[in-house]
Protein backbone atom coordinates (compact mmCIF):
# COMPACT_ATOMS: atom_id res chain seq x y z
CA UNK A 1 0.00 0.00 0.00
CA UNK A 2 1.34 3.41 -1.02
CA UNK A 3 0.06 6.70 0.39
CA UNK A 4 -0.22 9.56 -2.09
CA UNK A 5 0.93 12.42 0.12
CA UNK A 6 1.58 15.32 -2.25
CA UNK A 7 -0.16 17.00 -5.22
CA UNK A 8 2.16 15.38 -7.78
CA UNK A 9 3.45 11.96 -6.73
CA UNK A 10 5.99 10.31 -9.03
CA UNK A 11 6.42 6.55 -9.47
CA UNK A 12 9.33 4.83 -11.22
CA UNK A 13 12.58 3.03 -10.56
CA UNK A 14 15.01 5.97 -10.18
CA UNK A 15 15.45 6.10 -6.40
CA UNK A 16 16.62 9.73 -6.28
CA UNK A 17 13.96 11.08 -8.66
CA UNK A 18 10.68 9.48 -7.58
CA UNK A 19 8.39 9.42 -4.54
CA UNK A 20 7.79 5.67 -4.72
CA UNK A 21 10.35 3.29 -6.19
CA UNK A 22 9.49 0.07 -8.02
CA UNK A 23 12.53 -2.18 -7.75
CA UNK A 24 13.49 -5.35 -9.54
CA UNK A 25 11.48 -4.68 -12.67
CA UNK A 26 13.60 -3.66 -15.69
CA UNK A 27 10.60 -2.67 -17.88
CA UNK A 28 9.41 0.12 -15.54
CA UNK A 29 10.93 3.46 -16.56
CA UNK A 30 13.06 5.56 -14.22
CA UNK A 31 10.37 8.27 -14.18
CA UNK A 32 7.33 6.33 -15.35
CA UNK A 33 4.18 7.96 -14.00
CA UNK A 34 2.81 10.89 -12.02
CA UNK A 35 -0.28 10.63 -9.84
CA UNK A 36 -1.84 14.09 -9.69
CA UNK A 37 -4.31 15.11 -6.98
CA UNK A 38 -6.79 17.94 -7.49
CA UNK A 39 -9.26 18.21 -4.62
CA UNK A 40 -10.94 14.81 -4.46
CA UNK A 41 -10.08 13.85 -8.06
CA UNK A 42 -7.03 11.87 -9.16
CA UNK A 43 -5.24 11.64 -12.47
CA UNK A 44 -2.33 9.60 -13.80
CA UNK A 45 0.11 10.90 -16.39
CA UNK A 46 2.56 8.67 -18.25
CA UNK A 47 5.89 10.49 -18.52
CA UNK A 48 6.85 9.11 -21.93
CA UNK A 49 7.73 5.67 -20.58
CA UNK A 50 9.18 3.12 -22.97
CA UNK A 51 6.69 0.40 -22.05
CA UNK A 52 3.59 2.54 -21.48
CA UNK A 53 0.94 2.89 -18.80
CA UNK A 54 -2.51 1.32 -18.92
CA UNK A 55 -5.65 2.05 -16.90
CA UNK A 56 -8.13 -0.83 -16.93
CA UNK A 57 -6.21 -2.25 -19.93
CA UNK A 58 -6.52 1.00 -21.92
CA UNK A 59 -3.18 2.50 -22.99
CA UNK A 60 -3.06 6.11 -21.92
CA UNK A 61 -1.37 8.71 -24.13
CA UNK A 62 2.04 10.05 -23.09
CA UNK A 63 2.05 13.29 -21.09
CA UNK A 64 -1.73 13.45 -20.92
CA UNK A 65 -3.70 13.34 -17.67
CA UNK A 66 -6.16 10.45 -17.35
CA UNK A 67 -8.64 10.39 -14.47
CA UNK A 68 -8.63 7.35 -12.20
CA UNK A 69 -11.12 6.18 -9.60
CA UNK A 70 -11.12 3.77 -6.69
CA UNK A 71 -10.69 0.19 -7.90
CA UNK A 72 -9.08 1.09 -11.23
CA UNK A 73 -6.24 -1.17 -12.35
CA UNK A 74 -3.09 0.79 -13.22
CA UNK A 75 -0.35 -1.08 -15.08
CA UNK A 76 3.13 0.36 -15.52
CA UNK A 77 4.54 -1.87 -18.28
CA UNK A 78 3.92 -5.22 -16.54
CA UNK A 79 3.70 -3.95 -12.94
CA UNK A 80 0.08 -3.90 -11.77
CA UNK A 81 -1.38 -1.66 -9.08
CA UNK A 82 -4.93 -1.10 -7.85
CA UNK A 83 -5.96 2.47 -7.13
CA UNK A 84 -7.62 2.67 -3.73
CA UNK A 85 -8.27 6.17 -2.38
CSV table of C-alpha atoms in Angstrom, one decimal:
chain,number,residue,atom,x,y,z
A,1,UNK,CA,0.0,0.0,0.0
A,2,UNK,CA,1.3,3.4,-1.0
A,3,UNK,CA,0.1,6.7,0.4
A,4,UNK,CA,-0.2,9.6,-2.1
A,5,UNK,CA,0.9,12.4,0.1
A,6,UNK,CA,1.6,15.3,-2.2
A,7,UNK,CA,-0.2,17.0,-5.2
A,8,UNK,CA,2.2,15.4,-7.8
A,9,UNK,CA,3.4,12.0,-6.7
A,10,UNK,CA,6.0,10.3,-9.0
A,11,UNK,CA,6.4,6.5,-9.5
A,12,UNK,CA,9.3,4.8,-11.2
A,13,UNK,CA,12.6,3.0,-10.6
A,14,UNK,CA,15.0,6.0,-10.2
A,15,UNK,CA,15.5,6.1,-6.4
A,16,UNK,CA,16.6,9.7,-6.3
A,17,UNK,CA,14.0,11.1,-8.7
A,18,UNK,CA,10.7,9.5,-7.6
A,19,UNK,CA,8.4,9.4,-4.5
A,20,UNK,CA,7.8,5.7,-4.7
A,21,UNK,CA,10.4,3.3,-6.2
A,22,UNK,CA,9.5,0.1,-8.0
A,23,UNK,CA,12.5,-2.2,-7.7
A,24,UNK,CA,13.5,-5.3,-9.5
A,25,UNK,CA,11.5,-4.7,-12.7
A,26,UNK,CA,13.6,-3.7,-15.7
A,27,UNK,CA,10.6,-2.7,-17.9
A,28,UNK,CA,9.4,0.1,-15.5
A,29,UNK,CA,10.9,3.5,-16.6
A,30,UNK,CA,13.1,5.6,-14.2
A,31,UNK,CA,10.4,8.3,-14.2
A,32,UNK,CA,7.3,6.3,-15.3
A,33,UNK,CA,4.2,8.0,-14.0
A,34,UNK,CA,2.8,10.9,-12.0
A,35,UNK,CA,-0.3,10.6,-9.8
A,36,UNK,CA,-1.8,14.1,-9.7
A,37,UNK,CA,-4.3,15.1,-7.0
A,38,UNK,CA,-6.8,17.9,-7.5
A,39,UNK,CA,-9.3,18.2,-4.6
A,40,UNK,CA,-10.9,14.8,-4.5
A,41,UNK,CA,-10.1,13.9,-8.1
A,42,UNK,CA,-7.0,11.9,-9.2
A,43,UNK,CA,-5.2,11.6,-12.5
A,44,UNK,CA,-2.3,9.6,-13.8
A,45,UNK,CA,0.1,10.9,-16.4
A,46,UNK,CA,2.6,8.7,-18.3
A,47,UNK,CA,5.9,10.5,-18.5
A,48,UNK,CA,6.8,9.1,-21.9
A,49,UNK,CA,7.7,5.7,-20.6
A,50,UNK,CA,9.2,3.1,-23.0
A,51,UNK,CA,6.7,0.4,-22.0
A,52,UNK,CA,3.6,2.5,-21.5
A,53,UNK,CA,0.9,2.9,-18.8
A,54,UNK,CA,-2.5,1.3,-18.9
A,55,UNK,CA,-5.7,2.1,-16.9
A,56,UNK,CA,-8.1,-0.8,-16.9
A,57,UNK,CA,-6.2,-2.3,-19.9
A,58,UNK,CA,-6.5,1.0,-21.9
A,59,UNK,CA,-3.2,2.5,-23.0
A,60,UNK,CA,-3.1,6.1,-21.9
A,61,UNK,CA,-1.4,8.7,-24.1
A,62,UNK,CA,2.0,10.0,-23.1
A,63,UNK,CA,2.1,13.3,-21.1
A,64,UNK,CA,-1.7,13.4,-20.9
A,65,UNK,CA,-3.7,13.3,-17.7
A,66,UNK,CA,-6.2,10.5,-17.4
A,67,UNK,CA,-8.6,10.4,-14.5
A,68,UNK,CA,-8.6,7.3,-12.2
A,69,UNK,CA,-11.1,6.2,-9.6
A,70,UNK,CA,-11.1,3.8,-6.7
A,71,UNK,CA,-10.7,0.2,-7.9
A,72,UNK,CA,-9.1,1.1,-11.2
A,73,UNK,CA,-6.2,-1.2,-12.4
A,74,UNK,CA,-3.1,0.8,-13.2
A,75,UNK,CA,-0.4,-1.1,-15.1
A,76,UNK,CA,3.1,0.4,-15.5
A,77,UNK,CA,4.5,-1.9,-18.3
A,78,UNK,CA,3.9,-5.2,-16.5
A,79,UNK,CA,3.7,-4.0,-12.9
A,80,UNK,CA,0.1,-3.9,-11.8
A,81,UNK,CA,-1.4,-1.7,-9.1
A,82,UNK,CA,-4.9,-1.1,-7.9
A,83,UNK,CA,-6.0,2.5,-7.1
A,84,UNK,CA,-7.6,2.7,-3.7
A,85,UNK,CA,-8.3,6.2,-2.4
